[in-house]
C-alpha cells in the first residue's frame, strides 16, 4: 500500500500515439481500455491513482505516485500500457500502430524512446487544484504563448497585480530543444529576454515554471510541459510530438480561470496536416477532441483535478463550457482563412520545419536547369 503521509506526490502525464482510428483522428476505445487494465493492476503497487484519456490520436496516461520524476517503475508501467494498446491497434489494423514506440525494448526511461512526459513532484497543499492539458496536431512550444500569459502577463492574470503572494512573479525554465540546453529567466525583470527566446517556437520551449522564492522546488513548481522532440529523436518523420502540460492553480498560483483564459485566443501553432502547417489551437471538450478537418485544426483539452493525498478527484472537463464557444468559432474562421493559402507560407511551415517534403528531390531533378541570374 502506497502511503503519502508526509511524502511528496508526483503527477506523471505520459503520452504516446500507438495507432489512430481512422487515420490520425482518434484513439479507438479498446486501446484506452487496454491501458486502463494495465494501470488498474498497478494501483497500490506503483501508482496511487490514474486517469486515462486521449486527445486526437494520442493516449494520455495521467498517474499519481510517490516515486518522484523519471521513475523507472512508473515509466515502465506507461511503456507496458502502450505496448498492450499497440497489440490491440495491430489486431484492429489501426493506422500507425506503435507509431511512437521507437524501440522494441524498454530501457529504464521513456525519455528518448518516443513517448512524451510531463512530470511534477509537489508538496500537496491543503487544497491542490491542478489542470492537465493534452494536445494533438501540434508541438510542445505551443504552450509558450499561453504559459507566458498565465505566469507573466498582467493583462491575463489579475493575480500578478492583485495577489501579494504572486506579485514577485515567476521563473521560466526554457529549453533549446535542438542543442539540448536550458536557461532560467525571471519575470517580470527579464521578460523581454524571455520573449526574445520563446517567440522562436521552432527552437525554444518552456519546460517548467516556478514561483519565485527560496522554498523547495516541489513547493515552488507551478507548471511543466513535455518537450521531447520526437521527430529529431527518430531522425525521420514519425509524427509531431503532440504535447501535454500540468499547471498548479490557486493560493499563490494563478486561479483556474486565469490558467484557462489564454485559450480564449486560438493562437497559431505548428502541426496540423502532416505536421507541416500552421493553424489555430482549438480548445475543446474531451468529447470533441477528434481533429478531422484537414486532420485538425490542432486541439487542446483541459482536465481539472483536485488532489486528495495523491488521489485524483475529477476530472472536470474545463473546455466543455459555452464560454469557449467563441474561441472555437474564431478557430474555425482562422482555419477557413489560413487554409486558403494552400501550399504557401505562412500556412505551410518553413523548409526546416516540414515533416514531409519533396523539395530535395525537386531541387535534384532541376539541378541542371537552374541558371545564374544576370546582374
Ligand atoms: P485564491 O487566492 O484563493 O487562489 O483565489 C483567487 C481566486 O480564485 C479568484 O478568482
Ligand atoms: P499525429 O502526429 O497526430 O500522428 O498526426 C500526423 C499527421 O500526419 C496528421 O496529418
Ligand atoms: Mg498519429
Ligand atoms: Mg497525434
mmCIF file of N, CA, C and O in Angstrom, residues 165-218:
data_model
loop_
_atom_site.group_PDB
_atom_site.id
_atom_site.type_symbol
_atom_site.label_atom_id
_atom_site.label_comp_id
_atom_site.label_asym_id
_atom_site.label_seq_id
_atom_site.Cartn_x
_atom_site.Cartn_y
_atom_site.Cartn_z
ATOM 1 N N UNK A 165 0.859 37.279 -2.839
ATOM 2 C CA UNK A 165 1.703 36.081 -2.905
ATOM 3 C C UNK A 165 2.126 35.749 -4.343
ATOM 4 O O UNK A 165 2.914 34.828 -4.568
ATOM 5 N N UNK A 166 1.619 36.485 -5.338
ATOM 6 C CA UNK A 166 2.067 36.267 -6.728
ATOM 7 C C UNK A 166 2.812 37.464 -7.293
ATOM 8 O O UNK A 166 3.364 37.408 -8.396
ATOM 9 N N UNK A 167 2.810 38.530 -6.531
ATOM 10 C CA UNK A 167 3.278 39.824 -7.033
ATOM 11 C C UNK A 167 4.766 39.833 -7.406
ATOM 12 O O UNK A 167 5.206 40.627 -8.232
ATOM 13 N N UNK A 168 5.575 38.948 -6.790
ATOM 14 C CA UNK A 168 7.004 38.895 -7.122
ATOM 15 C C UNK A 168 7.254 38.257 -8.484
ATOM 16 O O UNK A 168 8.314 38.438 -9.072
ATOM 17 N N UNK A 169 6.328 37.452 -8.945
ATOM 18 C CA UNK A 169 6.464 36.864 -10.282
ATOM 19 C C UNK A 169 6.957 35.428 -10.276
ATOM 20 O O UNK A 169 7.032 34.773 -9.225
ATOM 21 N N UNK A 170 7.341 34.962 -11.444
ATOM 22 C CA UNK A 170 7.672 33.542 -11.656
ATOM 23 C C UNK A 170 8.978 33.394 -12.438
ATOM 24 O O UNK A 170 9.452 34.340 -13.063
ATOM 25 N N UNK A 171 9.551 32.196 -12.370
ATOM 26 C CA UNK A 171 10.781 31.866 -13.131
ATOM 27 C C UNK A 171 10.430 30.858 -14.220
ATOM 28 O O UNK A 171 9.694 29.902 -13.960
ATOM 29 N N UNK A 172 10.997 31.065 -15.381
ATOM 30 C CA UNK A 172 10.719 30.187 -16.528
ATOM 31 C C UNK A 172 11.976 29.399 -16.897
ATOM 32 O O UNK A 172 13.019 29.996 -17.169
ATOM 33 N N UNK A 173 11.862 28.080 -16.923
ATOM 34 C CA UNK A 173 12.966 27.237 -17.418
ATOM 35 C C UNK A 173 12.699 26.977 -18.897
ATOM 36 O O UNK A 173 11.718 26.331 -19.266
ATOM 37 N N UNK A 174 13.593 27.536 -19.737
ATOM 38 C CA UNK A 174 13.399 27.448 -21.187
ATOM 39 C C UNK A 174 14.404 26.456 -21.760
ATOM 40 O O UNK A 174 15.596 26.512 -21.448
ATOM 41 N N UNK A 175 13.920 25.547 -22.597
ATOM 42 C CA UNK A 175 14.809 24.567 -23.228
ATOM 43 C C UNK A 175 15.049 24.926 -24.695
ATOM 44 O O UNK A 175 14.118 25.304 -25.406
ATOM 45 N N UNK A 176 16.305 24.814 -25.087
ATOM 46 C CA UNK A 176 16.665 24.851 -26.501
ATOM 47 C C UNK A 176 16.555 23.397 -26.944
ATOM 48 O O UNK A 176 17.415 22.570 -26.618
ATOM 49 N N UNK A 177 15.482 23.068 -27.663
ATOM 50 C CA UNK A 177 15.209 21.653 -27.932
ATOM 51 C C UNK A 177 16.106 21.094 -29.037
ATOM 52 O O UNK A 177 16.153 19.884 -29.230
ATOM 53 N N UNK A 178 16.828 21.970 -29.715
ATOM 54 C CA UNK A 178 17.724 21.470 -30.765
ATOM 55 C C UNK A 178 19.113 21.193 -30.193
ATOM 56 O O UNK A 178 19.639 20.098 -30.331
ATOM 57 N N UNK A 179 19.691 22.174 -29.462
ATOM 58 C CA UNK A 179 21.018 21.966 -28.860
ATOM 59 C C UNK A 179 20.940 21.318 -27.485
ATOM 60 O O UNK A 179 21.975 21.098 -26.845
ATOM 61 N N UNK A 180 19.705 21.045 -27.002
ATOM 62 C CA UNK A 180 19.521 20.376 -25.705
ATOM 63 C C UNK A 180 20.230 21.119 -24.575
ATOM 64 O O UNK A 180 21.064 20.561 -23.858
ATOM 65 N N UNK A 181 19.881 22.433 -24.431
ATOM 66 C CA UNK A 181 20.403 23.264 -23.341
ATOM 67 C C UNK A 181 19.229 23.899 -22.623
ATOM 68 O O UNK A 181 18.139 23.982 -23.189
ATOM 69 N N UNK A 182 19.470 24.391 -21.390
ATOM 70 C CA UNK A 182 18.382 25.090 -20.707
ATOM 71 C C UNK A 182 18.880 26.339 -20.003
ATOM 72 O O UNK A 182 20.060 26.458 -19.678
ATOM 73 N N UNK A 183 17.935 27.287 -19.779
ATOM 74 C CA UNK A 183 18.265 28.525 -19.082
ATOM 75 C C UNK A 183 17.037 28.929 -18.268
ATOM 76 O O UNK A 183 15.913 28.644 -18.669
ATOM 77 N N UNK A 184 17.296 29.556 -17.092
ATOM 78 C CA UNK A 184 16.175 30.016 -16.276
ATOM 79 C C UNK A 184 16.112 31.546 -16.316
ATOM 80 O O UNK A 184 17.114 32.224 -16.108
ATOM 81 N N UNK A 185 14.937 32.065 -16.621
ATOM 82 C CA UNK A 185 14.744 33.509 -16.714
ATOM 83 C C UNK A 185 13.636 33.950 -15.763
ATOM 84 O O UNK A 185 12.609 33.279 -15.644
ATOM 85 N N UNK A 186 13.872 35.089 -15.106
ATOM 86 C CA UNK A 186 12.931 35.584 -14.098
ATOM 87 C C UNK A 186 12.011 36.652 -14.694
ATOM 88 O O UNK A 186 12.476 37.535 -15.414
ATOM 89 N N UNK A 187 10.744 36.574 -14.299
ATOM 90 C CA UNK A 187 9.788 37.590 -14.743
ATOM 91 C C UNK A 187 9.202 38.296 -13.531
ATOM 92 O O UNK A 187 8.958 37.641 -12.533
ATOM 93 N N UNK A 188 8.961 39.604 -13.552
ATOM 94 C CA UNK A 188 8.958 40.458 -14.743
ATOM 95 C C UNK A 188 10.330 40.990 -15.187
ATOM 96 O O UNK A 188 10.441 41.481 -16.307
ATOM 97 N N UNK A 189 11.392 40.892 -14.361
ATOM 98 C CA UNK A 189 12.607 41.652 -14.704
ATOM 99 C C UNK A 189 13.296 41.216 -16.002
ATOM 100 O O UNK A 189 13.966 42.017 -16.639
ATOM 101 N N UNK A 190 13.182 39.959 -16.388
ATOM 102 C CA UNK A 190 13.845 39.520 -17.626
ATOM 103 C C UNK A 190 12.828 39.189 -18.726
ATOM 104 O O UNK A 190 13.093 38.392 -19.613
ATOM 105 N N UNK A 191 11.687 39.829 -18.640
ATOM 106 C CA UNK A 191 10.588 39.497 -19.549
ATOM 107 C C UNK A 191 10.962 39.617 -21.028
ATOM 108 O O UNK A 191 10.631 38.765 -21.842
ATOM 109 N N UNK A 192 11.685 40.670 -21.368
ATOM 110 C CA UNK A 192 11.967 40.876 -22.792
ATOM 111 C C UNK A 192 12.975 39.842 -23.299
ATOM 112 O O UNK A 192 12.921 39.419 -24.451
ATOM 113 N N UNK A 193 13.919 39.433 -22.417
ATOM 114 C CA UNK A 193 14.848 38.368 -22.803
ATOM 115 C C UNK A 193 14.080 37.062 -23.002
ATOM 116 O O UNK A 193 14.319 36.319 -23.949
ATOM 117 N N UNK A 194 13.161 36.808 -22.062
ATOM 118 C CA UNK A 194 12.344 35.597 -22.168
ATOM 119 C C UNK A 194 11.595 35.583 -23.497
ATOM 120 O O UNK A 194 11.621 34.586 -24.233
ATOM 121 N N UNK A 195 10.960 36.717 -23.815
ATOM 122 C CA UNK A 195 10.168 36.773 -25.052
ATOM 123 C C UNK A 195 11.037 36.631 -26.292
ATOM 124 O O UNK A 195 10.614 36.027 -27.286
ATOM 125 N N UNK A 196 12.279 37.152 -26.221
ATOM 126 C CA UNK A 196 13.177 37.025 -27.373
ATOM 127 C C UNK A 196 13.419 35.556 -27.695
ATOM 128 O O UNK A 196 13.571 35.177 -28.858
ATOM 129 N N UNK A 197 13.448 34.721 -26.644
ATOM 130 C CA UNK A 197 13.642 33.282 -26.872
ATOM 131 C C UNK A 197 12.335 32.593 -27.258
ATOM 132 O O UNK A 197 12.240 31.957 -28.314
ATOM 133 N N UNK A 198 11.326 32.707 -26.403
ATOM 134 C CA UNK A 198 10.158 31.828 -26.566
ATOM 135 C C UNK A 198 9.246 32.210 -27.726
ATOM 136 O O UNK A 198 8.356 31.442 -28.095
ATOM 137 N N UNK A 199 9.509 33.386 -28.323
ATOM 138 C CA UNK A 199 8.789 33.712 -29.568
ATOM 139 C C UNK A 199 9.275 32.846 -30.710
ATOM 140 O O UNK A 199 8.588 32.659 -31.716
ATOM 141 N N UNK A 200 10.503 32.296 -30.567
ATOM 142 C CA UNK A 200 11.089 31.404 -31.595
ATOM 143 C C UNK A 200 10.646 29.978 -31.276
ATOM 144 O O UNK A 200 11.387 29.187 -30.695
ATOM 145 N N UNK A 201 9.431 29.672 -31.672
ATOM 146 C CA UNK A 201 8.808 28.428 -31.216
ATOM 147 C C UNK A 201 9.388 27.177 -31.867
ATOM 148 O O UNK A 201 9.136 26.075 -31.411
ATOM 149 N N UNK A 202 10.147 27.352 -32.940
ATOM 150 C CA UNK A 202 10.732 26.159 -33.577
ATOM 151 C C UNK A 202 11.941 25.652 -32.788
ATOM 152 O O UNK A 202 12.414 24.558 -33.023
ATOM 153 N N UNK A 203 12.434 26.459 -31.843
ATOM 154 C CA UNK A 203 13.651 26.085 -31.135
ATOM 155 C C UNK A 203 13.520 26.105 -29.615
ATOM 156 O O UNK A 203 14.114 25.266 -28.933
ATOM 157 N N UNK A 204 12.791 27.076 -29.074
ATOM 158 C CA UNK A 204 12.735 27.243 -27.621
ATOM 159 C C UNK A 204 11.362 26.878 -27.085
ATOM 160 O O UNK A 204 10.346 27.319 -27.633
ATOM 161 N N UNK A 205 11.345 26.082 -26.028
ATOM 162 C CA UNK A 205 10.077 25.689 -25.416
ATOM 163 C C UNK A 205 10.185 25.854 -23.908
ATOM 164 O O UNK A 205 11.211 25.526 -23.306
ATOM 165 N N UNK A 206 9.123 26.355 -23.301
ATOM 166 C CA UNK A 206 9.090 26.461 -21.838
ATOM 167 C C UNK A 206 8.897 25.053 -21.289
ATOM 168 O O UNK A 206 7.939 24.367 -21.633
ATOM 169 N N UNK A 207 9.837 24.615 -20.441
ATOM 170 C CA UNK A 207 9.739 23.283 -19.841
ATOM 171 C C UNK A 207 9.063 23.343 -18.470
ATOM 172 O O UNK A 207 8.234 22.497 -18.149
ATOM 173 N N UNK A 208 9.491 24.326 -17.645
ATOM 174 C CA UNK A 208 8.913 24.449 -16.297
ATOM 175 C C UNK A 208 8.730 25.908 -15.932
ATOM 176 O O UNK A 208 9.461 26.774 -16.424
ATOM 177 N N UNK A 209 7.800 26.133 -15.030
ATOM 178 C CA UNK A 209 7.639 27.456 -14.415
ATOM 179 C C UNK A 209 7.655 27.247 -12.913
ATOM 180 O O UNK A 209 7.053 26.281 -12.405
ATOM 181 N N UNK A 210 8.392 28.113 -12.203
ATOM 182 C CA UNK A 210 8.454 28.060 -10.734
ATOM 183 C C UNK A 210 7.999 29.386 -10.173
ATOM 184 O O UNK A 210 8.265 30.446 -10.754
ATOM 185 N N UNK A 211 7.380 29.307 -8.996
ATOM 186 C CA UNK A 211 7.138 30.506 -8.227
ATOM 187 C C UNK A 211 8.491 30.972 -7.705
ATOM 188 O O UNK A 211 9.319 30.148 -7.342
ATOM 189 N N UNK A 212 8.719 32.287 -7.663
ATOM 190 C CA UNK A 212 9.988 32.779 -7.122
ATOM 191 C C UNK A 212 10.052 32.514 -5.619
ATOM 192 O O UNK A 212 9.013 32.407 -4.968
ATOM 193 N N UNK A 213 11.250 32.425 -5.074
ATOM 194 C CA UNK A 213 11.376 32.242 -3.625
ATOM 195 C C UNK A 213 12.462 31.234 -3.297
ATOM 196 O O UNK A 213 13.104 30.677 -4.189
ATOM 197 N N UNK A 214 12.659 31.001 -1.982
ATOM 198 C CA UNK A 214 13.740 30.116 -1.546
ATOM 199 C C UNK A 214 13.243 28.710 -1.254
ATOM 200 O O UNK A 214 14.034 27.834 -0.916
ATOM 201 N N UNK A 215 11.958 28.508 -1.310
ATOM 202 C CA UNK A 215 11.395 27.211 -0.908
ATOM 203 C C UNK A 215 11.877 26.055 -1.766
ATOM 204 O O UNK A 215 12.559 26.238 -2.786
ATOM 205 N N UNK A 216 11.525 24.863 -1.341
ATOM 206 C CA UNK A 216 11.801 23.631 -2.061
ATOM 207 C C UNK A 216 11.159 23.696 -3.458
ATOM 208 O O UNK A 216 10.088 24.276 -3.626
ATOM 209 N N UNK A 217 11.842 23.108 -4.448
ATOM 210 C CA UNK A 217 11.284 23.127 -5.810
ATOM 211 C C UNK A 217 9.894 22.500 -5.859
ATOM 212 O O UNK A 217 9.046 22.903 -6.651
ATOM 213 N N UNK A 218 9.678 21.487 -5.009
ATOM 214 C CA UNK A 218 8.378 20.800 -5.005
ATOM 215 C C UNK A 218 7.272 21.674 -4.415
ATOM 216 O O UNK A 218 6.092 21.385 -4.568
#
